[in-house]
mmCIF file with all atom_site columns, C-alpha atoms in Angstrom:
data_model
loop_
_atom_site.group_PDB
_atom_site.id
_atom_site.type_symbol
_atom_site.label_atom_id
_atom_site.label_alt_id
_atom_site.label_comp_id
_atom_site.label_asym_id
_atom_site.label_entity_id
_atom_site.label_seq_id
_atom_site.pdbx_PDB_ins_code
_atom_site.Cartn_x
_atom_site.Cartn_y
_atom_site.Cartn_z
_atom_site.occupancy
_atom_site.B_iso_or_equiv
_atom_site.pdbx_formal_charge
_atom_site.auth_seq_id
_atom_site.auth_comp_id
_atom_site.auth_asym_id
_atom_site.auth_atom_id
_atom_site.pdbx_PDB_model_num
ATOM 1  C CA . LEU A 1 1  ? 3.927   -0.472  -2.051  1.00 60.00 ? 1  LEU A CA 1
ATOM 2  C CA . VAL A 1 2  ? 0.729   -2.206  -4.005  1.00 65.00 ? 2  VAL A CA 1
ATOM 3  C CA . SER A 1 3  ? -1.548  -0.234  -1.925  1.00 70.00 ? 3  SER A CA 1
ATOM 4  C CA . ASN A 1 4  ? 0.088   3.131   -3.163  1.00 64.00 ? 4  ASN A CA 1
ATOM 5  C CA . TRP A 1 5  ? -1.554  2.024   -6.452  1.00 70.00 ? 5  TRP A CA 1
ATOM 6  C CA . ASN A 1 6  ? -5.342  2.635   -5.184  1.00 73.00 ? 6  ASN A CA 1
ATOM 7  C CA . VAL A 1 7  ? -4.298  6.568   -5.090  1.00 74.00 ? 7  VAL A CA 1
ATOM 8  C CA . ASP A 1 8  ? -5.008  8.418   -7.782  1.00 80.00 ? 8  ASP A CA 1
ATOM 9  C CA . ILE A 1 9  ? -3.195  11.640  -7.486  1.00 78.00 ? 9  ILE A CA 1
ATOM 10 C CA . ALA A 1 10 ? -4.495  13.331  -10.595 1.00 81.00 ? 10 ALA A CA 1
ATOM 11 C CA . THR A 1 11 ? -7.825  13.324  -9.229  1.00 83.00 ? 11 THR A CA 1
ATOM 12 C CA . ASP A 1 12 ? -6.813  14.739  -5.959  1.00 79.00 ? 12 ASP A CA 1
ATOM 13 C CA . LEU A 1 13 ? -4.826  17.650  -7.250  1.00 80.00 ? 13 LEU A CA 1
ATOM 14 C CA . THR A 1 14 ? -7.049  18.401  -10.154 1.00 84.00 ? 14 THR A CA 1
ATOM 15 C CA . ASP A 1 15 ? -9.845  18.924  -7.256  1.00 83.00 ? 15 ASP A CA 1
ATOM 16 C CA . TYR A 1 16 ? -7.037  20.968  -5.251  1.00 80.00 ? 16 TYR A CA 1
ATOM 17 C CA . LEU A 1 17 ? -6.132  22.757  -8.075  1.00 81.00 ? 17 LEU A CA 1
ATOM 18 C CA . SER A 1 18 ? -9.952  23.797  -8.537  1.00 82.00 ? 18 SER A CA 1
ATOM 19 C CA . VAL A 1 19 ? -10.300 25.170  -4.858  1.00 77.00 ? 19 VAL A CA 1
ATOM 20 C CA . LEU A 1 20 ? -7.576  27.247  -5.435  1.00 75.00 ? 20 LEU A CA 1
ATOM 21 C CA . GLU A 1 21 ? -8.925  28.474  -9.559  1.00 76.00 ? 21 GLU A CA 1
ATOM 22 C CA . ASN A 1 22 ? -11.590 30.978  -6.997  1.00 75.00 ? 22 ASN A CA 1
ATOM 23 C CA . ILE A 1 23 ? -8.998  32.000  -4.472  1.00 72.00 ? 23 ILE A CA 1
ATOM 24 C CA . THR A 1 24 ? -8.051  35.436  -4.557  1.00 69.00 ? 24 THR A CA 1
ATOM 25 C CA . PHE A 1 25 ? -5.169  37.391  -3.594  1.00 65.00 ? 25 PHE A CA 1
ATOM 26 C CA . ALA A 1 26 ? -4.365  40.466  -1.638  1.00 64.00 ? 26 ALA A CA 1
ATOM 27 C CA . TYR A 1 27 ? -1.877  42.578  -1.556  1.00 64.00 ? 27 TYR A CA 1
ATOM 28 C CA . GLU A 1 28 ? -3.073  43.841  2.084   1.00 68.00 ? 28 GLU A CA 1
ATOM 29 C CA . GLY A 1 29 ? -5.523  41.454  3.975   1.00 67.00 ? 29 GLY A CA 1
ATOM 30 C CA . GLU A 1 30 ? -6.341  37.704  4.486   1.00 66.00 ? 30 GLU A CA 1
ATOM 31 C CA . THR A 1 31 ? -6.172  35.827  1.896   1.00 65.00 ? 31 THR A CA 1
ATOM 32 C CA . SER A 1 32 ? -7.978  32.113  2.046   1.00 68.00 ? 32 SER A CA 1
ATOM 33 C CA . LEU A 1 33 ? -5.266  30.100  0.943   1.00 71.00 ? 33 LEU A CA 1
ATOM 34 C CA . ASN A 1 34 ? -3.917  27.932  3.136   1.00 73.00 ? 34 ASN A CA 1
ATOM 35 C CA . PHE A 1 35 ? 0.356   27.326  2.733   1.00 78.00 ? 35 PHE A CA 1
ATOM 36 C CA . ALA A 1 36 ? 0.562   24.330  5.556   1.00 81.00 ? 36 ALA A CA 1
ATOM 37 C CA . GLU A 1 37 ? -2.615  22.678  3.778   1.00 79.00 ? 37 GLU A CA 1
ATOM 38 C CA . ALA A 1 38 ? -0.883  23.691  0.222   1.00 80.00 ? 38 ALA A CA 1
ATOM 39 C CA . ALA A 1 39 ? 2.553   22.559  1.348   1.00 85.00 ? 39 ALA A CA 1
ATOM 40 C CA . LEU A 1 40 ? 1.325   18.890  2.926   1.00 85.00 ? 40 LEU A CA 1
ATOM 41 C CA . LEU A 1 41 ? -1.003  18.341  -0.018  1.00 83.00 ? 41 LEU A CA 1
ATOM 42 C CA . ILE A 1 42 ? 2.269   18.430  -2.287  1.00 86.00 ? 42 ILE A CA 1
ATOM 43 C CA . GLN A 1 43 ? 4.758   16.165  0.143   1.00 88.00 ? 43 GLN A CA 1
ATOM 44 C CA . GLY A 1 44 ? 2.627   13.738  0.562   1.00 85.00 ? 44 GLY A CA 1
ATOM 45 C CA . SER A 1 45 ? 1.403   13.465  -3.526  1.00 86.00 ? 45 SER A CA 1
ATOM 46 C CA . THR A 1 46 ? 5.383   13.644  -3.702  1.00 88.00 ? 46 THR A CA 1
ATOM 47 C CA . CYS A 1 47 ? 5.354   10.773  -0.978  1.00 87.00 ? 47 CYS A CA 1
ATOM 48 C CA . ILE A 1 48 ? 2.876   8.446   -2.765  1.00 85.00 ? 48 ILE A CA 1
ATOM 49 C CA . TYR A 1 49 ? 4.545   8.993   -6.572  1.00 86.00 ? 49 TYR A CA 1
ATOM 50 C CA . SER A 1 50 ? 8.380   8.071   -5.034  1.00 89.00 ? 50 SER A CA 1
ATOM 51 C CA . LYS A 1 51 ? 6.774   5.196   -3.960  1.00 87.00 ? 51 LYS A CA 1
ATOM 52 C CA . LYS A 1 52 ? 4.614   3.932   -6.897  1.00 85.00 ? 52 LYS A CA 1
ATOM 53 C CA . VAL A 1 53 ? 7.844   4.649   -9.268  1.00 89.00 ? 53 VAL A CA 1
ATOM 54 C CA . GLU A 1 54 ? 9.945   2.463   -6.664  1.00 90.00 ? 54 GLU A CA 1
ATOM 55 C CA . TYR A 1 55 ? 7.397   -0.035  -6.856  1.00 88.00 ? 55 TYR A CA 1
ATOM 56 C CA . LEU A 1 56 ? 7.337   0.096   -10.500 1.00 89.00 ? 56 LEU A CA 1
ATOM 57 C CA . HIS A 1 57 ? 11.270  0.627   -10.929 1.00 92.00 ? 57 HIS A CA 1
ATOM 58 C CA . ARG A 1 58 ? 11.224  -3.201  -8.775  1.00 92.00 ? 58 ARG A CA 1
ATOM 59 C CA . LEU A 1 59 ? 8.563   -4.647  -10.921 1.00 91.00 ? 59 LEU A CA 1
ATOM 60 C CA . CYS A 1 60 ? 10.909  -4.159  -14.173 1.00 94.00 ? 60 CYS A CA 1
ATOM 61 C CA . PHE A 1 61 ? 13.753  -5.327  -12.972 1.00 95.00 ? 61 PHE A CA 1
ATOM 62 C CA . GLN A 1 62 ? 12.001  -8.857  -11.262 1.00 95.00 ? 62 GLN A CA 1
ATOM 63 C CA . ALA A 1 63 ? 10.771  -9.259  -14.815 1.00 95.00 ? 63 ALA A CA 1
ATOM 64 C CA . LEU A 1 64 ? 14.157  -8.443  -16.134 1.00 95.00 ? 64 LEU A CA 1
ATOM 65 C CA . ASP A 1 65 ? 15.432  -11.097 -13.853 1.00 94.00 ? 65 ASP A CA 1
ATOM 66 C CA . PHE A 1 66 ? 12.924  -13.558 -14.836 1.00 94.00 ? 66 PHE A CA 1
ATOM 67 C CA . ILE A 1 67 ? 13.599  -13.338 -18.624 1.00 94.00 ? 67 ILE A CA 1
ATOM 68 C CA . ALA A 1 68 ? 17.232  -13.442 -17.314 1.00 93.00 ? 68 ALA A CA 1
ATOM 69 C CA . ASP A 1 69 ? 16.616  -16.495 -15.883 1.00 92.00 ? 69 ASP A CA 1
ATOM 70 C CA . THR A 1 70 ? 14.154  -18.248 -18.298 1.00 91.00 ? 70 THR A CA 1
ATOM 71 C CA . ARG A 1 71 ? 17.083  -17.367 -21.124 1.00 91.00 ? 71 ARG A CA 1
ATOM 72 C CA . LYS A 1 72 ? 19.651  -19.293 -18.816 1.00 90.00 ? 72 LYS A CA 1
ATOM 73 C CA . LYS A 1 73 ? 17.728  -22.512 -18.537 1.00 88.00 ? 73 LYS A CA 1
ATOM 74 C CA . GLU A 1 74 ? 16.824  -22.477 -22.127 1.00 86.00 ? 74 GLU A CA 1
ATOM 75 C CA . THR A 1 75 ? 20.756  -21.919 -22.949 1.00 85.00 ? 75 THR A CA 1
ATOM 76 C CA . ASN A 1 76 ? 21.968  -24.467 -20.745 1.00 83.00 ? 76 ASN A CA 1
ATOM 77 C CA . GLY A 1 77 ? 19.501  -26.670 -21.585 1.00 76.00 ? 77 GLY A CA 1
ATOM 78 C CA . ASP A 1 78 ? 20.162  -25.923 -25.570 1.00 71.00 ? 78 ASP A CA 1
ATOM 79 C CA . GLN A 1 79 ? 23.626  -27.167 -24.235 1.00 71.00 ? 79 GLN A CA 1
ATOM 80 C CA . GLU A 1 80 ? 23.153  -29.949 -22.448 1.00 67.00 ? 80 GLU A CA 1
ATOM 81 C CA . GLY A 1 81 ? 20.866  -31.342 -25.154 1.00 59.00 ? 81 GLY A CA 1
ATOM 82 C CA . GLY A 1 82 ? 23.321  -30.745 -27.862 1.00 53.00 ? 82 GLY A CA 1
ATOM 83 C CA . ASP A 1 83 ? 26.154  -32.802 -25.973 1.00 51.00 ? 83 ASP A CA 1
ATOM 84 C CA . GLU A 1 84 ? 24.541  -35.639 -26.668 1.00 48.00 ? 84 GLU A CA 1
#
């Protein structure tokens, strides 16, 4: 999951958007837009983005667990020290 952070989705999508700005559509005739390519780009970007969110979610919960464990240790240490 860490390797997904190295993928710059925003830059890739911006580059593709600049390509799309130059495309003209005609009701009768061919367009230069490849819908299959566009669909795969969106699908791949969504997959990478979801993995980034999943990784961030995991990191947040690990941090929360670490903080909770640290507080428990401090609380237990204070209680043990206060009993003497």
